[in-house]
């Protein structure tokens, strides 16, 4: 009448039927009961993923075995989040938006029996990064060094980064600039051929896992140079005479130059003339400054884009 309890801890590897048999001391009566164990396993993939802002990572929770009906839930860094399917899509809007540790949990119902909630031994870590190129527009002068800068922001301080620079070609696809693998791309144009659209792609790696190369934004480089052979280098006139000065620029297109300003002495003061009606032909942009009559010593006029 007092009852006897017997427990047998086990960790089965497959579905099993277990029987418990009790035999009383007088050997005149035995009692037997059985229990069916449905066994299932849980796996979550991938263990780690590194994605860029705007990309989507898909996490998958797989349940195998004689499962019956499975219910899923998800958590991030220990806190419940939305998600009731076997797959969870994660799409960050900034570097710190979705980075963290994700874990799925499952309960299994078979007949009238529902299991407690189980989670896999390991979840999924997601790291996020973003790539920016500056400046968005750059005016580069022939013979002078210019710099484009690629900045990679990442959620994990210990992750390593790689850079890849490319330039858009005539077919509107991008050719790698193979020798450039640094955060800064420095170049000194010798002519206007380096004008065009540039991108920087970044790859982030950690723990044996690497992202795909990702770019965000473009930089438009406009290259110009003064054609010294046809520009006015200097002129000497006497008071009362007029003069026309010309500056010829080698540029890829007229649209590269919004306006040209002329300065007297240096460019620290206000412009004395702005030329918006420049003439473009054969990759050359000609701007002129005309003074009908000189009343004093006008000197050192400097054209400036």
Short mmCIF file of C-alpha atoms in Angstrom, two decimals:
data_model
loop_
_atom_site.label_atom_id
_atom_site.label_comp_id
_atom_site.label_asym_id
_atom_site.label_seq_id
_atom_site.Cartn_x
_atom_site.Cartn_y
_atom_site.Cartn_z
CA UNK A 1 0.00 0.00 0.00
CA UNK A 2 2.96 2.33 0.53
CA UNK A 3 4.14 1.90 -3.08
CA UNK A 4 7.60 1.48 -4.55
CA UNK A 5 9.16 3.84 -7.15
CA UNK A 6 11.88 2.70 -9.52
CA UNK A 7 13.72 4.97 -12.00
CA UNK A 8 16.06 4.08 -14.82
CA UNK A 9 17.89 6.99 -16.48
CA UNK A 10 18.61 6.44 -20.17
CA UNK A 11 19.62 8.19 -23.31
CA UNK A 12 18.36 6.10 -26.22
CA UNK A 13 19.80 6.35 -29.70
CA UNK A 14 16.68 5.14 -31.52
CA UNK A 15 12.97 4.53 -31.03
CA UNK A 16 12.45 1.84 -28.41
CA UNK A 17 9.78 0.05 -26.39
CA UNK A 18 10.69 -0.42 -22.76
CA UNK A 19 8.92 -2.74 -20.33
CA UNK A 20 8.87 -2.57 -16.58
CA UNK A 21 7.98 -5.82 -14.76
CA UNK A 22 7.37 -6.10 -11.04
CA UNK A 23 7.23 -9.45 -9.23
CA UNK A 24 5.91 -9.60 -5.74
CA UNK A 25 7.61 -11.46 -2.94
CA UNK A 26 5.10 -14.30 -2.74
CA UNK A 27 5.80 -15.07 -6.40
CA UNK A 28 2.13 -15.40 -6.96
CA UNK A 29 1.61 -12.15 -8.94
CA UNK A 30 3.53 -10.13 -11.47
CA UNK A 31 2.74 -6.76 -13.03
CA UNK A 32 4.08 -5.49 -16.31
CA UNK A 33 3.90 -2.08 -18.04
CA UNK A 34 5.50 -0.74 -21.22
CA UNK A 35 6.41 2.69 -22.57
CA UNK A 36 7.26 3.69 -26.12
CA UNK A 37 10.03 6.24 -26.59
CA UNK A 38 10.09 8.24 -29.80
CA UNK A 39 13.61 9.58 -30.36
CA UNK A 40 14.51 12.58 -32.51
CA UNK A 41 17.65 14.61 -33.21
CA UNK A 42 18.07 18.34 -33.84
CA UNK A 43 20.68 20.02 -36.02
CA UNK A 44 21.07 23.71 -36.82
CA UNK A 45 23.04 25.09 -39.76
CA UNK A 46 25.20 26.95 -40.49
CA UNK A 47 27.26 27.21 -37.31
CA UNK A 48 28.56 30.63 -38.43
CA UNK A 49 27.67 33.07 -41.16
CA UNK A 50 29.19 36.44 -42.12
CA UNK A 51 26.97 38.70 -44.20
CA UNK A 52 26.94 42.31 -45.38
CA UNK A 53 24.27 44.86 -44.58
CA UNK A 54 21.33 44.26 -46.92
CA UNK A 55 22.18 40.60 -47.55
CA UNK A 56 20.09 37.71 -46.21
CA UNK A 57 21.30 34.76 -44.16
CA UNK A 58 19.09 31.68 -43.90
CA UNK A 59 19.32 29.55 -40.75
CA UNK A 60 17.89 26.03 -40.85
CA UNK A 61 16.71 23.85 -37.98
CA UNK A 62 16.41 20.17 -38.95
CA UNK A 63 14.58 17.56 -36.89
CA UNK A 64 15.12 13.89 -37.73
CA UNK A 65 13.43 10.76 -36.39
CA UNK A 66 9.91 9.58 -35.56
CA UNK A 67 8.83 13.11 -34.83
CA UNK A 68 5.12 13.50 -35.39
CA UNK A 69 4.22 17.19 -35.28
CA UNK A 70 7.08 19.64 -34.72
CA UNK A 71 6.75 23.22 -33.44
CA UNK A 72 9.65 25.64 -33.88
CA UNK A 73 10.70 28.80 -32.08
CA UNK A 74 13.82 30.98 -32.28
CA UNK A 75 15.90 33.11 -29.94
CA UNK A 76 18.77 35.61 -30.37
CA UNK A 77 21.33 35.96 -27.60
CA UNK A 78 18.91 34.18 -25.25
CA UNK A 79 15.85 36.35 -25.99
CA UNK A 80 12.85 35.16 -27.99
CA UNK A 81 12.38 36.57 -31.48
CA UNK A 82 9.76 36.15 -34.20
CA UNK A 83 9.95 32.90 -36.14
CA UNK A 84 7.89 29.71 -36.04
CA UNK A 85 9.25 27.87 -39.08
CA UNK A 86 12.18 25.51 -39.54
CA UNK A 87 14.03 28.26 -41.41
CA UNK A 88 14.80 31.77 -40.22
CA UNK A 89 15.84 34.58 -42.57
CA UNK A 90 18.07 37.28 -41.13
CA UNK A 91 18.55 40.54 -43.09
CA UNK A 92 20.47 43.29 -41.26
CA UNK A 93 19.85 46.97 -41.96
CA UNK A 94 23.05 48.07 -40.21
CA UNK A 95 26.16 46.48 -38.70
CA UNK A 96 24.76 46.06 -35.18
CA UNK A 97 21.19 45.28 -36.21
CA UNK A 98 21.24 41.46 -36.46
CA UNK A 99 24.67 40.32 -35.29
CA UNK A 100 24.52 37.71 -32.52
CA UNK A 101 23.93 34.07 -31.56
CA UNK A 102 20.76 32.42 -32.89
CA UNK A 103 19.23 29.20 -31.54
CA UNK A 104 16.18 27.22 -32.57
CA UNK A 105 13.98 25.30 -30.11
CA UNK A 106 11.55 22.49 -30.93
CA UNK A 107 8.73 20.62 -29.26
CA UNK A 108 7.44 17.37 -30.71
CA UNK A 109 3.89 16.05 -30.39
CA UNK A 110 3.23 12.38 -31.13
CA UNK A 111 -0.31 11.31 -30.44
CA UNK A 112 -1.34 12.69 -27.09
CA UNK A 113 2.21 13.18 -25.85
CA UNK A 114 4.17 16.40 -26.28
CA UNK A 115 7.86 16.65 -25.52
CA UNK A 116 9.47 19.44 -23.61
CA UNK A 117 11.36 22.10 -25.58
CA UNK A 118 14.75 21.03 -26.93
CA UNK A 119 17.56 22.98 -28.62
CA UNK A 120 20.61 21.79 -30.56
CA UNK A 121 23.98 21.63 -28.82
CA UNK A 122 25.26 24.50 -30.96
CA UNK A 123 23.40 27.41 -32.54
CA UNK A 124 24.36 29.83 -35.33
CA UNK A 125 26.58 32.88 -34.96
CA UNK A 126 25.98 35.77 -37.37
CA UNK A 127 28.52 38.56 -37.95
CA UNK A 128 27.60 41.62 -40.02
CA UNK A 129 29.74 44.12 -41.95
CA UNK A 130 29.32 47.07 -44.28
CA UNK A 131 31.51 48.65 -46.97
CA UNK A 132 31.71 52.35 -47.88
CA UNK A 133 33.81 54.15 -50.52
CA UNK A 134 34.75 57.83 -50.29
CA UNK A 135 34.52 60.29 -51.84
CA UNK A 136 31.49 59.57 -54.01
CA UNK A 137 32.83 62.03 -56.59
CA UNK A 138 36.47 62.92 -57.16
CA UNK A 139 38.10 65.42 -59.48
CA UNK A 140 41.61 64.18 -60.26
CA UNK A 141 44.18 66.36 -61.99
CA UNK A 142 46.68 64.88 -64.43
CA UNK A 143 50.08 64.57 -62.79
CA UNK A 144 48.79 64.84 -59.22
CA UNK A 145 48.11 61.97 -56.81
CA UNK A 146 44.52 61.24 -55.83
CA UNK A 147 43.11 58.84 -53.24
CA UNK A 148 39.95 56.74 -52.90
CA UNK A 149 39.26 55.24 -49.47
CA UNK A 150 37.41 52.02 -48.64
CA UNK A 151 36.04 51.66 -45.09
CA UNK A 152 34.79 48.31 -43.74
CA UNK A 153 32.73 48.44 -40.55
CA UNK A 154 32.21 45.07 -38.83
CA UNK A 155 30.37 43.72 -35.80
CA UNK A 156 33.30 41.54 -34.70
CA UNK A 157 36.50 43.35 -33.73
CA UNK A 158 38.56 40.18 -34.17
CA UNK A 159 37.50 39.53 -37.78
CA UNK A 160 40.03 40.15 -40.55
CA UNK A 161 39.29 42.01 -43.80
CA UNK A 162 40.41 41.98 -47.43
CA UNK A 163 39.93 44.67 -50.06
CA UNK A 164 39.44 44.45 -53.81
CA UNK A 165 39.25 47.45 -56.16
CA UNK A 166 37.58 47.43 -59.57
CA UNK A 167 36.85 49.88 -62.40
CA UNK A 168 33.84 49.83 -64.72
CA UNK A 169 34.67 49.05 -68.34
CA UNK A 170 32.91 49.93 -71.61
CA UNK A 171 30.60 46.92 -71.26
CA UNK A 172 29.41 48.25 -67.86
CA UNK A 173 31.03 45.35 -66.02
CA UNK A 174 33.90 45.75 -63.58
CA UNK A 175 37.55 44.81 -64.13
CA UNK A 176 39.67 44.02 -61.09
CA UNK A 177 42.59 46.28 -60.32
CA UNK A 178 44.53 43.25 -59.16
CA UNK A 179 47.47 45.04 -57.61
CA UNK A 180 45.27 47.05 -55.26
CA UNK A 181 44.42 45.17 -52.06
CA UNK A 182 44.63 47.97 -49.49
CA UNK A 183 42.02 50.21 -47.90
CA UNK A 184 43.30 53.16 -49.94
CA UNK A 185 43.66 53.28 -53.71
CA UNK A 186 46.21 55.92 -54.67
CA UNK A 187 46.74 56.82 -58.30
CA UNK A 188 48.37 59.57 -60.36
CA UNK A 189 46.71 59.93 -63.77
CA UNK A 190 48.95 60.62 -66.76
CA UNK A 191 45.93 61.27 -68.99
CA UNK A 192 42.14 61.15 -68.79
CA UNK A 193 41.94 57.36 -69.30
CA UNK A 194 41.65 56.77 -65.53
CA UNK A 195 38.34 58.63 -65.42
CA UNK A 196 35.39 56.38 -64.69
CA UNK A 197 33.46 54.56 -61.98
CA UNK A 198 35.28 52.69 -59.22
CA UNK A 199 34.07 50.30 -56.53
CA UNK A 200 35.69 48.69 -53.51
CA UNK A 201 34.64 45.21 -52.40
CA UNK A 202 35.31 43.84 -48.94
CA UNK A 203 35.64 40.31 -47.59
CA UNK A 204 35.43 39.56 -43.85
CA UNK A 205 36.77 36.35 -42.29
CA UNK A 206 36.74 34.82 -38.82
CA UNK A 207 36.95 31.32 -37.37
CA UNK A 208 37.58 29.69 -40.74
CA UNK A 209 34.47 31.29 -42.26
CA UNK A 210 34.61 34.01 -44.93
CA UNK A 211 31.94 36.23 -46.39
CA UNK A 212 31.45 36.79 -50.08
CA UNK A 213 33.01 39.95 -51.49
CA UNK A 214 30.56 42.83 -51.08
CA UNK A 215 30.49 46.42 -52.30
CA UNK A 216 28.28 49.33 -51.34
CA UNK A 217 28.25 52.48 -53.42
CA UNK A 218 30.48 53.75 -56.20
CA UNK A 219 32.95 56.56 -56.72
CA UNK A 220 32.90 58.58 -59.93
CA UNK A 221 36.36 59.86 -60.84
CA UNK A 222 36.67 62.76 -63.26
CA UNK A 223 40.14 63.43 -64.63
CA UNK A 224 41.23 66.71 -66.15
CA UNK A 225 44.46 68.34 -67.21
CA UNK A 226 45.39 71.72 -68.64
CA UNK A 227 46.51 71.56 -72.26
CA UNK A 228 49.51 73.83 -71.94
CA UNK A 229 50.13 73.91 -75.69
CA UNK A 230 46.86 75.73 -76.45
CA UNK A 231 46.20 77.58 -73.18
CA UNK A 232 47.35 81.12 -72.48
CA UNK A 233 50.35 80.82 -70.22
CA UNK A 234 51.04 84.55 -69.84
CA UNK A 235 50.43 87.84 -71.59
CA UNK A 236 51.76 91.39 -71.41
CA UNK A 237 49.53 94.29 -72.43
CA UNK A 238 49.56 98.01 -71.90
CA UNK A 239 46.88 100.04 -70.18
CA UNK A 240 43.90 100.61 -72.44
CA UNK A 241 44.28 97.40 -74.43
CA UNK A 242 41.90 94.45 -74.22
CA UNK A 243 42.85 90.80 -74.06
CA UNK A 244 41.31 87.36 -74.29
CA UNK A 245 42.79 84.58 -72.16
CA UNK A 246 42.04 80.93 -72.83
CA UNK A 247 42.35 77.77 -70.76
CA UNK A 248 42.00 74.41 -72.52
CA UNK A 249 41.25 71.36 -70.36
CA UNK A 250 41.60 67.74 -71.38
CA UNK A 251 38.45 66.06 -70.04
CA UNK A 252 36.43 62.98 -70.89
CA UNK A 253 33.16 64.84 -71.38
CA UNK A 254 31.72 68.30 -70.93
CA UNK A 255 29.36 66.97 -68.26
CA UNK A 256 32.36 66.41 -65.99
CA UNK A 257 32.77 70.17 -65.56
CA UNK A 258 29.86 72.17 -64.18
CA UNK A 259 31.58 75.54 -64.46
CA UNK A 260 34.99 77.19 -64.60
CA UNK A 261 35.89 80.15 -62.39
CA UNK A 262 38.62 82.70 -63.07
CA UNK A 263 40.54 84.32 -60.22
CA UNK A 264 42.95 87.22 -60.04
CA UNK A 265 46.15 86.75 -58.05
CA UNK A 266 45.18 83.51 -56.26
CA UNK A 267 42.10 81.46 -55.42
CA UNK A 268 41.70 82.83 -51.89
CA UNK A 269 39.38 85.64 -52.89
CA UNK A 270 36.17 85.79 -54.89
CA UNK A 271 36.11 84.73 -58.53
CA UNK A 272 36.18 87.62 -60.99
CA UNK A 273 34.51 85.62 -63.75
CA UNK A 274 32.52 82.38 -64.03
CA UNK A 275 32.34 80.65 -67.41
CA UNK A 276 29.32 78.39 -67.81
CA UNK A 277 29.25 78.47 -71.63
CA UNK A 278 32.45 76.55 -72.20
CA UNK A 279 33.09 74.91 -75.57
CA UNK A 280 33.70 71.16 -75.74
CA UNK A 281 35.25 69.33 -78.70
CA UNK A 282 37.60 66.37 -79.13
CA UNK A 283 37.87 65.70 -75.39
CA UNK A 284 38.91 69.31 -74.83
CA UNK A 285 37.01 71.97 -72.92
CA UNK A 286 37.93 75.56 -73.78
CA UNK A 287 37.09 78.42 -71.46
CA UNK A 288 37.90 82.06 -72.16
CA UNK A 289 38.15 85.23 -70.12
CA UNK A 290 37.79 88.42 -72.13
CA UNK A 291 38.57 91.92 -70.91
CA UNK A 292 37.59 94.62 -73.36
CA UNK A 293 39.73 97.37 -71.88
CA UNK A 294 42.33 97.31 -69.18
CA UNK A 295 42.31 100.21 -66.75
CA UNK A 296 44.95 98.90 -64.36
CA UNK A 297 47.47 96.11 -64.08
CA UNK A 298 45.46 92.85 -64.33
CA UNK A 299 47.82 89.99 -63.63
CA UNK A 300 48.00 86.32 -62.66
CA UNK A 301 44.54 85.23 -63.74
CA UNK A 302 44.04 81.60 -62.68
CA UNK A 303 41.31 79.37 -64.14
CA UNK A 304 39.86 76.89 -61.67
CA UNK A 305 37.35 74.09 -62.07
#
